[in-house]
């Protein structure tokens, strides 16, 4: 909760920034999904039957989420999170902050709506946020070449060892890049500003869409597309196909290649094109 | 990701609001946890052993999260979320928004740091975010009296039916209030502005702290304390004891009183006093 004194402080704070004035312009620019009348957004309580993976038992969990800080690296290189602590324990008796957050910051979701008129983050069916994890390890080739991409051959090699990708799979690219998250190598920009980090190859996406039944993909880098992509082919093919992706996933190296289940706590904000997401891996 | 043109737009947008200037004041007011040098925040990959509940098998899931909209009811009555869509599919080739968000909005966490110098949301151990759910149903007395509170007698009645609260339990107050979330009755303010909705009684909190081993509590209302609380006794006793709470939980009526496990996808933002949280109930 936010005790009474708080709302005045927030009003002052937002007023100081002009946010209350800016808010008038928000409605006009909101995406369609965010304009759905609230009445249509009342929770309809439903029980969802889990995919087979949901029937498994687990004894261990890995947090696949980076801690998001105001200086967390971003695709564009600009700061995308600001935190303003409005209330402090010493002065106000409790701590409370306001965030100014670009949805695509930290370990975050790209919803279909990010690159299409498809579902926003809040509209993704729950059963598509829980599924069997397939970790495809391309660390060796990524270490040799930061422009490496996850190809159909990498998927085939995984299947040769672990069998066909399960229905409803969440397919993760393990490039080892999360180890660079607090160094310049995470963006790995060259003198011209071009970035060099791994991503999915468009042919691997076509394979997943045409010949498999995956619901989402993970990358441990800043983009579903590799850093040198000039056309964001993966974003423009995968997301409009009513699929989602997660960028900047952490700790994939701690997960087994096969047999684990992930729970993807995506943002449930109306009209969100994505947003910070808490992800747990169970095994 | 956020394509190149985006960062300039964001810079313009933030500049227009004075947020970049305001940011200079942020560091000075940030909570201690948020001031931890980034180097100390690098993910240390660890595998956590789950409590016993983690060993169960599940076939169904319930989304215990309300869809957050800009007009979602708040404790103070003021708007606490603004969404500014910076990029649109039609004009820019993709959709992207920035949120201005008060941490304590929608289905959200109160971290120990909200009312103490204890752990911020990102510092709560993962094993304390996954646990057996105990749903204590006070709907009948809440329907008769909106100022009803969950008391030690209600906990004792639950235990008489289902046995002792399990270690690491997450104890939920089911008042039925989530059905009012899109009506005035959710805040239920009287002519003087005082609110009338259920919450935990301080004696129930003392019982949980002194005689049981619960890690967190859920309420389906706007506050851990009941609406008429003058002193926020529950917040000031529970959170400083290194415990967390979730306010505005949805769909608890769809969960069994005992036997389910919940996964609490709390925000992993450094120094967060809480924040929107995605919660799934498994059974």
PDB file of N, CA and C in Angstrom, chain A residues 109-199:
ATOM      1  N   UNK A 109      10.767  -9.721 -21.645  1.00  0.00           N
ATOM      2  CA  UNK A 109      10.005 -10.367 -22.708  1.00  0.00           C
ATOM      3  C   UNK A 109       9.837  -9.455 -23.913  1.00  0.00           C
ATOM      4  N   UNK A 110       9.884 -10.056 -25.102  1.00  0.00           N
ATOM      5  CA  UNK A 110       9.349  -9.454 -26.320  1.00  0.00           C
ATOM      6  C   UNK A 110       8.035 -10.174 -26.597  1.00  0.00           C
ATOM      7  N   UNK A 111       6.907  -9.489 -26.457  1.00  0.00           N
ATOM      8  CA  UNK A 111       5.604 -10.092 -26.750  1.00  0.00           C
ATOM      9  C   UNK A 111       5.344 -10.010 -28.260  1.00  0.00           C
ATOM     10  N   UNK A 112       4.412 -10.824 -28.780  1.00  0.00           N
ATOM     11  CA  UNK A 112       4.077 -10.716 -30.204  1.00  0.00           C
ATOM     12  C   UNK A 112       3.748  -9.269 -30.606  1.00  0.00           C
ATOM     13  N   UNK A 113       3.103  -8.516 -29.707  1.00  0.00           N
ATOM     14  CA  UNK A 113       2.691  -7.144 -29.992  1.00  0.00           C
ATOM     15  C   UNK A 113       3.883  -6.198 -30.210  1.00  0.00           C
ATOM     16  N   UNK A 114       5.075  -6.606 -29.784  1.00  0.00           N
ATOM     17  CA  UNK A 114       6.254  -5.750 -29.979  1.00  0.00           C
ATOM     18  C   UNK A 114       6.528  -5.524 -31.468  1.00  0.00           C
ATOM     19  N   UNK A 115       6.305  -6.560 -32.275  1.00  0.00           N
ATOM     20  CA  UNK A 115       6.570  -6.456 -33.724  1.00  0.00           C
ATOM     21  C   UNK A 115       5.368  -6.849 -34.574  1.00  0.00           C
ATOM     22  N   UNK A 116       4.163  -6.742 -34.011  1.00  0.00           N
ATOM     23  CA  UNK A 116       2.962  -7.096 -34.780  1.00  0.00           C
ATOM     24  C   UNK A 116       1.735  -6.533 -34.065  1.00  0.00           C
ATOM     25  N   UNK A 117       0.563  -6.827 -34.624  1.00  0.00           N
ATOM     26  CA  UNK A 117      -0.692  -6.467 -33.942  1.00  0.00           C
ATOM     27  C   UNK A 117      -1.164  -7.619 -33.069  1.00  0.00           C
ATOM     28  N   UNK A 118      -0.281  -8.567 -32.813  1.00  0.00           N
ATOM     29  CA  UNK A 118      -0.638  -9.756 -32.040  1.00  0.00           C
ATOM     30  C   UNK A 118      -0.779  -9.470 -30.553  1.00  0.00           C
ATOM     31  N   UNK A 119      -0.859 -10.537 -29.755  1.00  0.00           N
ATOM     32  CA  UNK A 119      -1.101 -10.396 -28.321  1.00  0.00           C
ATOM     33  C   UNK A 119      -0.036  -9.567 -27.602  1.00  0.00           C
ATOM     34  N   UNK A 120      -0.513  -8.701 -26.707  1.00  0.00           N
ATOM     35  CA  UNK A 120       0.413  -8.008 -25.806  1.00  0.00           C
ATOM     36  C   UNK A 120       0.809  -8.983 -24.687  1.00  0.00           C
ATOM     37  N   UNK A 121       1.775  -8.582 -23.863  1.00  0.00           N
ATOM     38  CA  UNK A 121       2.340  -9.499 -22.860  1.00  0.00           C
ATOM     39  C   UNK A 121       1.265 -10.085 -21.945  1.00  0.00           C
ATOM     40  N   UNK A 122       0.285  -9.251 -21.599  1.00  0.00           N
ATOM     41  CA  UNK A 122      -0.768  -9.709 -20.675  1.00  0.00           C
ATOM     42  C   UNK A 122      -1.721 -10.700 -21.323  1.00  0.00           C
ATOM     43  N   UNK A 123      -1.715 -10.780 -22.651  1.00  0.00           N
ATOM     44  CA  UNK A 123      -2.673 -11.632 -23.371  1.00  0.00           C
ATOM     45  C   UNK A 123      -2.112 -13.001 -23.740  1.00  0.00           C
ATOM     46  N   UNK A 124      -0.855 -13.258 -23.395  1.00  0.00           N
ATOM     47  CA  UNK A 124      -0.259 -14.568 -23.717  1.00  0.00           C
ATOM     48  C   UNK A 124      -0.867 -15.618 -22.788  1.00  0.00           C
ATOM     49  N   UNK A 125      -1.405 -16.714 -23.343  1.00  0.00           N
ATOM     50  CA  UNK A 125      -2.025 -17.737 -22.484  1.00  0.00           C
ATOM     51  C   UNK A 125      -1.028 -18.289 -21.466  1.00  0.00           C
ATOM     52  N   UNK A 126      -1.497 -18.479 -20.236  1.00  0.00           N
ATOM     53  CA  UNK A 126      -0.622 -18.948 -19.164  1.00  0.00           C
ATOM     54  C   UNK A 126       0.103 -20.240 -19.557  1.00  0.00           C
ATOM     55  N   UNK A 127      -0.616 -21.134 -20.233  1.00  0.00           N
ATOM     56  CA  UNK A 127       0.019 -22.420 -20.552  1.00  0.00           C
ATOM     57  C   UNK A 127       1.194 -22.260 -21.517  1.00  0.00           C
ATOM     58  N   UNK A 128       1.273 -21.094 -22.188  1.00  0.00           N
ATOM     59  CA  UNK A 128       2.420 -20.847 -23.074  1.00  0.00           C
ATOM     60  C   UNK A 128       3.594 -20.210 -22.336  1.00  0.00           C
ATOM     61  N   UNK A 129       3.435 -19.972 -21.031  1.00  0.00           N
ATOM     62  CA  UNK A 129       4.510 -19.382 -20.225  1.00  0.00           C
ATOM     63  C   UNK A 129       5.159 -20.419 -19.316  1.00  0.00           C
ATOM     64  N   UNK A 130       4.729 -21.662 -19.463  1.00  0.00           N
ATOM     65  CA  UNK A 130       5.263 -22.760 -18.651  1.00  0.00           C
ATOM     66  C   UNK A 130       5.536 -23.910 -19.612  1.00  0.00           C
ATOM     67  N   UNK A 131       6.774 -24.369 -19.682  1.00  0.00           N
ATOM     68  CA  UNK A 131       7.034 -25.434 -20.639  1.00  0.00           C
ATOM     69  C   UNK A 131       8.398 -26.057 -20.490  1.00  0.00           C
ATOM     70  N   UNK A 132       8.606 -27.138 -21.253  1.00  0.00           N
ATOM     71  CA  UNK A 132       9.888 -27.839 -21.213  1.00  0.00           C
ATOM     72  C   UNK A 132      10.991 -27.011 -21.869  1.00  0.00           C
ATOM     73  N   UNK A 133      12.135 -26.926 -21.186  1.00  0.00           N
ATOM     74  CA  UNK A 133      13.254 -26.120 -21.665  1.00  0.00           C
ATOM     75  C   UNK A 133      14.235 -26.974 -22.461  1.00  0.00           C
ATOM     76  N   UNK A 134      14.582 -26.481 -23.642  1.00  0.00           N
ATOM     77  CA  UNK A 134      15.637 -27.108 -24.454  1.00  0.00           C
ATOM     78  C   UNK A 134      16.786 -26.115 -24.548  1.00  0.00           C
ATOM     79  N   UNK A 135      17.914 -26.439 -23.920  1.00  0.00           N
ATOM     80  CA  UNK A 135      19.065 -25.542 -23.918  1.00  0.00           C
ATOM     81  C   UNK A 135      20.043 -25.970 -24.997  1.00  0.00           C
ATOM     82  N   UNK A 136      20.180 -25.133 -26.017  1.00  0.00           N
ATOM     83  CA  UNK A 136      21.075 -25.437 -27.135  1.00  0.00           C
ATOM     84  C   UNK A 136      22.373 -24.654 -26.932  1.00  0.00           C
ATOM     85  N   UNK A 137      23.444 -25.403 -26.680  1.00  0.00           N
ATOM     86  CA  UNK A 137      24.729 -24.839 -26.269  1.00  0.00           C
ATOM     87  C   UNK A 137      25.600 -24.529 -27.485  1.00  0.00           C
ATOM     88  N   UNK A 138      25.758 -23.219 -27.761  1.00  0.00           N
ATOM     89  CA  UNK A 138      26.658 -22.823 -28.860  1.00  0.00           C
ATOM     90  C   UNK A 138      27.861 -22.050 -28.310  1.00  0.00           C
ATOM     91  N   UNK A 139      28.196 -22.308 -27.044  1.00  0.00           N
ATOM     92  CA  UNK A 139      29.268 -21.545 -26.397  1.00  0.00           C
ATOM     93  C   UNK A 139      30.602 -21.671 -27.122  1.00  0.00           C
ATOM     94  N   UNK A 140      30.905 -22.860 -27.617  1.00  0.00           N
ATOM     95  CA  UNK A 140      32.224 -23.036 -28.246  1.00  0.00           C
ATOM     96  C   UNK A 140      32.336 -22.176 -29.499  1.00  0.00           C
ATOM     97  N   UNK A 141      31.324 -22.208 -30.359  1.00  0.00           N
ATOM     98  CA  UNK A 141      31.446 -21.403 -31.591  1.00  0.00           C
ATOM     99  C   UNK A 141      31.266 -19.908 -31.304  1.00  0.00           C
ATOM    100  N   UNK A 142      30.507 -19.573 -30.245  1.00  0.00           N
ATOM    101  CA  UNK A 142      30.339 -18.154 -29.886  1.00  0.00           C
ATOM    102  C   UNK A 142      31.640 -17.584 -29.325  1.00  0.00           C
ATOM    103  N   UNK A 143      32.392 -18.436 -28.628  1.00  0.00           N
ATOM    104  CA  UNK A 143      33.669 -17.968 -28.084  1.00  0.00           C
ATOM    105  C   UNK A 143      34.657 -17.707 -29.222  1.00  0.00           C
ATOM    106  N   UNK A 144      34.557 -18.539 -30.271  1.00  0.00           N
ATOM    107  CA  UNK A 144      35.453 -18.374 -31.422  1.00  0.00           C
ATOM    108  C   UNK A 144      34.997 -17.225 -32.321  1.00  0.00           C
ATOM    109  N   UNK A 145      33.691 -16.967 -32.356  1.00  0.00           N
ATOM    110  CA  UNK A 145      33.140 -15.944 -33.255  1.00  0.00           C
ATOM    111  C   UNK A 145      31.931 -15.279 -32.610  1.00  0.00           C
ATOM    112  N   UNK A 146      32.080 -14.027 -32.151  1.00  0.00           N
ATOM    113  CA  UNK A 146      30.954 -13.340 -31.485  1.00  0.00           C
ATOM    114  C   UNK A 146      29.763 -13.097 -32.402  1.00  0.00           C
ATOM    115  N   UNK A 147      29.966 -13.259 -33.721  1.00  0.00           N
ATOM    116  CA  UNK A 147      28.858 -13.111 -34.667  1.00  0.00           C
ATOM    117  C   UNK A 147      28.167 -14.447 -34.949  1.00  0.00           C
ATOM    118  N   UNK A 148      28.466 -15.444 -34.139  1.00  0.00           N
ATOM    119  CA  UNK A 148      27.876 -16.768 -34.345  1.00  0.00           C
ATOM    120  C   UNK A 148      26.349 -16.707 -34.193  1.00  0.00           C
ATOM    121  N   UNK A 149      25.672 -17.611 -34.920  1.00  0.00           N
ATOM    122  CA  UNK A 149      24.213 -17.706 -34.811  1.00  0.00           C
ATOM    123  C   UNK A 149      23.803 -19.148 -34.549  1.00  0.00           C
ATOM    124  N   UNK A 150      22.661 -19.318 -33.895  1.00  0.00           N
ATOM    125  CA  UNK A 150      22.106 -20.644 -33.642  1.00  0.00           C
ATOM    126  C   UNK A 150      21.370 -21.075 -34.910  1.00  0.00           C
ATOM    127  N   UNK A 151      21.835 -22.167 -35.517  1.00  0.00           N
ATOM    128  CA  UNK A 151      21.339 -22.592 -36.836  1.00  0.00           C
ATOM    129  C   UNK A 151      20.517 -23.879 -36.737  1.00  0.00           C
ATOM    130  N   UNK A 152      19.860 -24.269 -37.852  1.00  0.00           N
ATOM    131  CA  UNK A 152      19.154 -25.564 -37.869  1.00  0.00           C
ATOM    132  C   UNK A 152      20.071 -26.728 -37.511  1.00  0.00           C
ATOM    133  N   UNK A 153      21.352 -26.651 -37.884  1.00  0.00           N
ATOM    134  CA  UNK A 153      22.291 -27.721 -37.531  1.00  0.00           C
ATOM    135  C   UNK A 153      22.446 -27.839 -36.018  1.00  0.00           C
ATOM    136  N   UNK A 154      22.416 -26.709 -35.302  1.00  0.00           N
ATOM    137  CA  UNK A 154      22.525 -26.755 -33.837  1.00  0.00           C
ATOM    138  C   UNK A 154      21.284 -27.412 -33.227  1.00  0.00           C
ATOM    139  N   UNK A 155      20.124 -27.133 -33.807  1.00  0.00           N
ATOM    140  CA  UNK A 155      18.888 -27.774 -33.324  1.00  0.00           C
ATOM    141  C   UNK A 155      18.953 -29.279 -33.613  1.00  0.00           C
ATOM    142  N   UNK A 156      19.413 -29.616 -34.814  1.00  0.00           N
ATOM    143  CA  UNK A 156      19.517 -31.040 -35.187  1.00  0.00           C
ATOM    144  C   UNK A 156      20.493 -31.780 -34.270  1.00  0.00           C
ATOM    145  N   UNK A 157      21.583 -31.115 -33.928  1.00  0.00           N
ATOM    146  CA  UNK A 157      22.571 -31.745 -33.041  1.00  0.00           C
ATOM    147  C   UNK A 157      21.967 -31.980 -31.656  1.00  0.00           C
ATOM    148  N   UNK A 158      21.193 -31.021 -31.177  1.00  0.00           N
ATOM    149  CA  UNK A 158      20.517 -31.184 -29.875  1.00  0.00           C
ATOM    150  C   UNK A 158      19.572 -32.378 -29.946  1.00  0.00           C
ATOM    151  N   UNK A 159      18.795 -32.464 -31.018  1.00  0.00           N
ATOM    152  CA  UNK A 159      17.812 -33.546 -31.147  1.00  0.00           C
ATOM    153  C   UNK A 159      18.493 -34.907 -31.294  1.00  0.00           C
ATOM    154  N   UNK A 160      19.686 -34.912 -31.902  1.00  0.00           N
ATOM    155  CA  UNK A 160      20.420 -36.181 -32.040  1.00  0.00           C
ATOM    156  C   UNK A 160      20.797 -36.725 -30.664  1.00  0.00           C
ATOM    157  N   UNK A 161      21.007 -35.810 -29.723  1.00  0.00           N
ATOM    158  CA  UNK A 161      21.392 -36.240 -28.373  1.00  0.00           C
ATOM    159  C   UNK A 161      20.195 -36.461 -27.451  1.00  0.00           C
ATOM    160  N   UNK A 162      19.155 -35.653 -27.612  1.00  0.00           N
ATOM    161  CA  UNK A 162      18.068 -35.641 -26.618  1.00  0.00           C
ATOM    162  C   UNK A 162      16.700 -35.981 -27.190  1.00  0.00           C
ATOM    163  N   UNK A 163      16.634 -36.243 -28.468  1.00  0.00           N
ATOM    164  CA  UNK A 163      15.344 -36.561 -29.078  1.00  0.00           C
ATOM    165  C   UNK A 163      14.658 -35.326 -29.613  1.00  0.00           C
ATOM    166  N   UNK A 164      13.513 -35.524 -30.259  1.00  0.00           N
ATOM    167  CA  UNK A 164      12.805 -34.386 -30.870  1.00  0.00           C
ATOM    168  C   UNK A 164      12.462 -33.315 -29.828  1.00  0.00           C
ATOM    169  N   UNK A 165      12.490 -32.052 -30.244  1.00  0.00           N
ATOM    170  CA  UNK A 165      12.058 -30.975 -29.354  1.00  0.00           C
ATOM    171  C   UNK A 165      10.636 -31.279 -28.890  1.00  0.00           C
ATOM    172  N   UNK A 166      10.374 -31.224 -27.588  1.00  0.00           N
ATOM    173  CA  UNK A 166       9.016 -31.530 -27.104  1.00  0.00           C
ATOM    174  C   UNK A 166       8.000 -30.481 -27.550  1.00  0.00           C
ATOM    175  N   UNK A 167       6.746 -30.908 -27.654  1.00  0.00           N
ATOM    176  CA  UNK A 167       5.679 -29.943 -27.942  1.00  0.00           C
ATOM    177  C   UNK A 167       5.665 -28.865 -26.861  1.00  0.00           C
ATOM    178  N   UNK A 168       5.456 -27.621 -27.293  1.00  0.00           N
ATOM    179  CA  UNK A 168       5.401 -26.526 -26.332  1.00  0.00           C
ATOM    180  C   UNK A 168       6.757 -26.163 -25.770  1.00  0.00           C
ATOM    181  N   UNK A 169       7.815 -26.571 -26.461  1.00  0.00           N
ATOM    182  CA  UNK A 169       9.163 -26.312 -25.953  1.00  0.00           C
ATOM    183  C   UNK A 169       9.470 -24.819 -25.898  1.00  0.00           C
ATOM    184  N   UNK A 170      10.315 -24.472 -24.933  1.00  0.00           N
ATOM    185  CA  UNK A 170      10.930 -23.150 -24.858  1.00  0.00           C
ATOM    186  C   UNK A 170      12.400 -23.391 -25.192  1.00  0.00           C
ATOM    187  N   UNK A 171      12.836 -22.843 -26.329  1.00  0.00           N
ATOM    188  CA  UNK A 171      14.153 -23.150 -26.887  1.00  0.00           C
ATOM    189  C   UNK A 171      15.130 -22.032 -26.547  1.00  0.00           C
ATOM    190  N   UNK A 172      16.176 -22.385 -25.799  1.00  0.00           N
ATOM    191  CA  UNK A 172      17.127 -21.391 -25.311  1.00  0.00           C
ATOM    192  C   UNK A 172      18.462 -21.472 -26.034  1.00  0.00           C
ATOM    193  N   UNK A 173      18.955 -20.306 -26.450  1.00  0.00           N
ATOM    194  CA  UNK A 173      20.320 -20.213 -26.983  1.00  0.00           C
ATOM    195  C   UNK A 173      21.261 -19.941 -25.814  1.00  0.00           C
ATOM    196  N   UNK A 174      22.149 -20.897 -25.549  1.00  0.00           N
ATOM    197  CA  UNK A 174      23.189 -20.720 -24.526  1.00  0.00           C
ATOM    198  C   UNK A 174      24.487 -20.372 -25.232  1.00  0.00           C
ATOM    199  N   UNK A 175      24.796 -19.064 -25.266  1.00  0.00           N
ATOM    200  CA  UNK A 175      26.033 -18.622 -25.933  1.00  0.00           C
ATOM    201  C   UNK A 175      27.121 -18.319 -24.905  1.00  0.00           C
ATOM    202  N   UNK A 176      26.744 -18.319 -23.631  1.00  0.00           N
ATOM    203  CA  UNK A 176      27.698 -17.972 -22.581  1.00  0.00           C
ATOM    204  C   UNK A 176      27.835 -16.472 -22.374  1.00  0.00           C
ATOM    205  N   UNK A 177      27.009 -15.693 -23.141  1.00  0.00           N
ATOM    206  CA  UNK A 177      27.174 -14.235 -23.118  1.00  0.00           C
ATOM    207  C   UNK A 177      26.766 -13.600 -21.790  1.00  0.00           C
ATOM    208  N   UNK A 178      25.984 -14.309 -20.981  1.00  0.00           N
ATOM    209  CA  UNK A 178      25.569 -13.686 -19.711  1.00  0.00           C
ATOM    210  C   UNK A 178      26.771 -13.449 -18.784  1.00  0.00           C
ATOM    211  N   UNK A 179      27.850 -14.178 -19.050  1.00  0.00           N
ATOM    212  CA  UNK A 179      29.046 -13.954 -18.220  1.00  0.00           C
ATOM    213  C   UNK A 179      29.674 -12.587 -18.495  1.00  0.00           C
ATOM    214  N   UNK A 180      29.297 -11.980 -19.627  1.00  0.00           N
ATOM    215  CA  UNK A 180      29.865 -10.673 -19.992  1.00  0.00           C
ATOM    216  C   UNK A 180      28.954  -9.511 -19.599  1.00  0.00           C
ATOM    217  N   UNK A 181      27.855  -9.785 -18.885  1.00  0.00           N
ATOM    218  CA  UNK A 181      26.794  -8.777 -18.694  1.00  0.00           C
ATOM    219  C   UNK A 181      27.297  -7.497 -18.048  1.00  0.00           C
ATOM    220  N   UNK A 182      28.350  -7.586 -17.229  1.00  0.00           N
ATOM    221  CA  UNK A 182      28.846  -6.366 -16.583  1.00  0.00           C
ATOM    222  C   UNK A 182      30.140  -5.860 -17.214  1.00  0.00           C
ATOM    223  N   UNK A 183      30.377  -6.276 -18.484  1.00  0.00           N
ATOM    224  CA  UNK A 183      31.564  -5.801 -19.195  1.00  0.00           C
ATOM    225  C   UNK A 183      31.150  -5.245 -20.566  1.00  0.00           C
ATOM    226  N   UNK A 184      32.086  -4.553 -21.209  1.00  0.00           N
ATOM    227  CA  UNK A 184      31.817  -3.988 -22.539  1.00  0.00           C
ATOM    228  C   UNK A 184      31.513  -5.075 -23.553  1.00  0.00           C
ATOM    229  N   UNK A 185      31.983  -6.291 -23.262  1.00  0.00           N
ATOM    230  CA  UNK A 185      31.793  -7.368 -24.249  1.00  0.00           C
ATOM    231  C   UNK A 185      30.326  -7.778 -24.393  1.00  0.00           C
ATOM    232  N   UNK A 186      29.486  -7.380 -23.430  1.00  0.00           N
ATOM    233  CA  UNK A 186      28.075  -7.769 -23.552  1.00  0.00           C
ATOM    234  C   UNK A 186      27.461  -7.129 -24.808  1.00  0.00           C
ATOM    235  N   UNK A 187      27.769  -5.838 -25.030  1.00  0.00           N
ATOM    236  CA  UNK A 187      27.323  -5.167 -26.272  1.00  0.00           C
ATOM    237  C   UNK A 187      28.356  -5.376 -27.369  1.00  0.00           C
ATOM    238  N   UNK A 188      29.625  -5.408 -26.962  1.00  0.00           N
ATOM    239  CA  UNK A 188      30.723  -5.713 -27.893  1.00  0.00           C
ATOM    240  C   UNK A 188      30.670  -4.847 -29.156  1.00  0.00           C
ATOM    241  N   UNK A 189      30.557  -3.535 -28.942  1.00  0.00           N
ATOM    242  CA  UNK A 189      30.451  -2.589 -30.065  1.00  0.00           C
ATOM    243  C   UNK A 189      31.816  -2.336 -30.696  1.00  0.00           C
ATOM    244  N   UNK A 190      31.820  -2.258 -32.036  1.00  0.00           N
ATOM    245  CA  UNK A 190      33.069  -1.961 -32.746  1.00  0.00           C
ATOM    246  C   UNK A 190      33.214  -0.442 -32.904  1.00  0.00           C
ATOM    247  N   UNK A 191      34.252  -0.043 -33.631  1.00  0.00           N
ATOM    248  CA  UNK A 191      34.526   1.394 -33.761  1.00  0.00           C
ATOM    249  C   UNK A 191      33.392   2.139 -34.455  1.00  0.00           C
ATOM    250  N   UNK A 192      32.614   1.424 -35.265  1.00  0.00           N
ATOM    251  CA  UNK A 192      31.494   2.069 -35.964  1.00  0.00           C
ATOM    252  C   UNK A 192      30.194   1.970 -35.146  1.00  0.00           C
ATOM    253  N   UNK A 193      30.304   1.346 -33.959  1.00  0.00           N
ATOM    254  CA  UNK A 193      29.120   1.211 -33.116  1.00  0.00           C
ATOM    255  C   UNK A 193      28.328  -0.051 -33.373  1.00  0.00           C
ATOM    256  N   UNK A 194      28.747  -0.816 -34.388  1.00  0.00           N
ATOM    257  CA  UNK A 194      28.061  -2.084 -34.675  1.00  0.00           C
ATOM    258  C   UNK A 194      28.349  -3.082 -33.561  1.00  0.00           C
ATOM    259  N   UNK A 195      27.342  -3.824 -33.140  1.00  0.00           N
ATOM    260  CA  UNK A 195      27.526  -4.772 -32.038  1.00  0.00           C
ATOM    261  C   UNK A 195      27.809  -6.175 -32.551  1.00  0.00           C
ATOM    262  N   UNK A 196      28.493  -6.932 -31.705  1.00  0.00           N
ATOM    263  CA  UNK A 196      28.885  -8.298 -32.078  1.00  0.00           C
ATOM    264  C   UNK A 196      28.567  -9.242 -30.932  1.00  0.00           C
ATOM    265  N   UNK A 197      27.406  -9.877 -31.011  1.00  0.00           N
ATOM    266  CA  UNK A 197      27.015 -10.914 -30.046  1.00  0.00           C
ATOM    267  C   UNK A 197      26.110 -11.907 -30.772  1.00  0.00           C
ATOM    268  N   UNK A 198      26.015 -13.134 -30.253  1.00  0.00           N
ATOM    269  CA  UNK A 198      25.244 -14.185 -30.937  1.00  0.00           C
ATOM    270  C   UNK A 198      23.735 -13.983 -30.866  1.00  0.00           C
ATOM    271  N   UNK A 199      23.024 -14.703 -31.720  1.00  0.00           N
ATOM    272  CA  UNK A 199      21.561 -14.694 -31.736  1.00  0.00           C
ATOM    273  C   UNK A 199      21.045 -15.871 -32.560  1.00  0.00           C
TER     274      UNK A 199
END
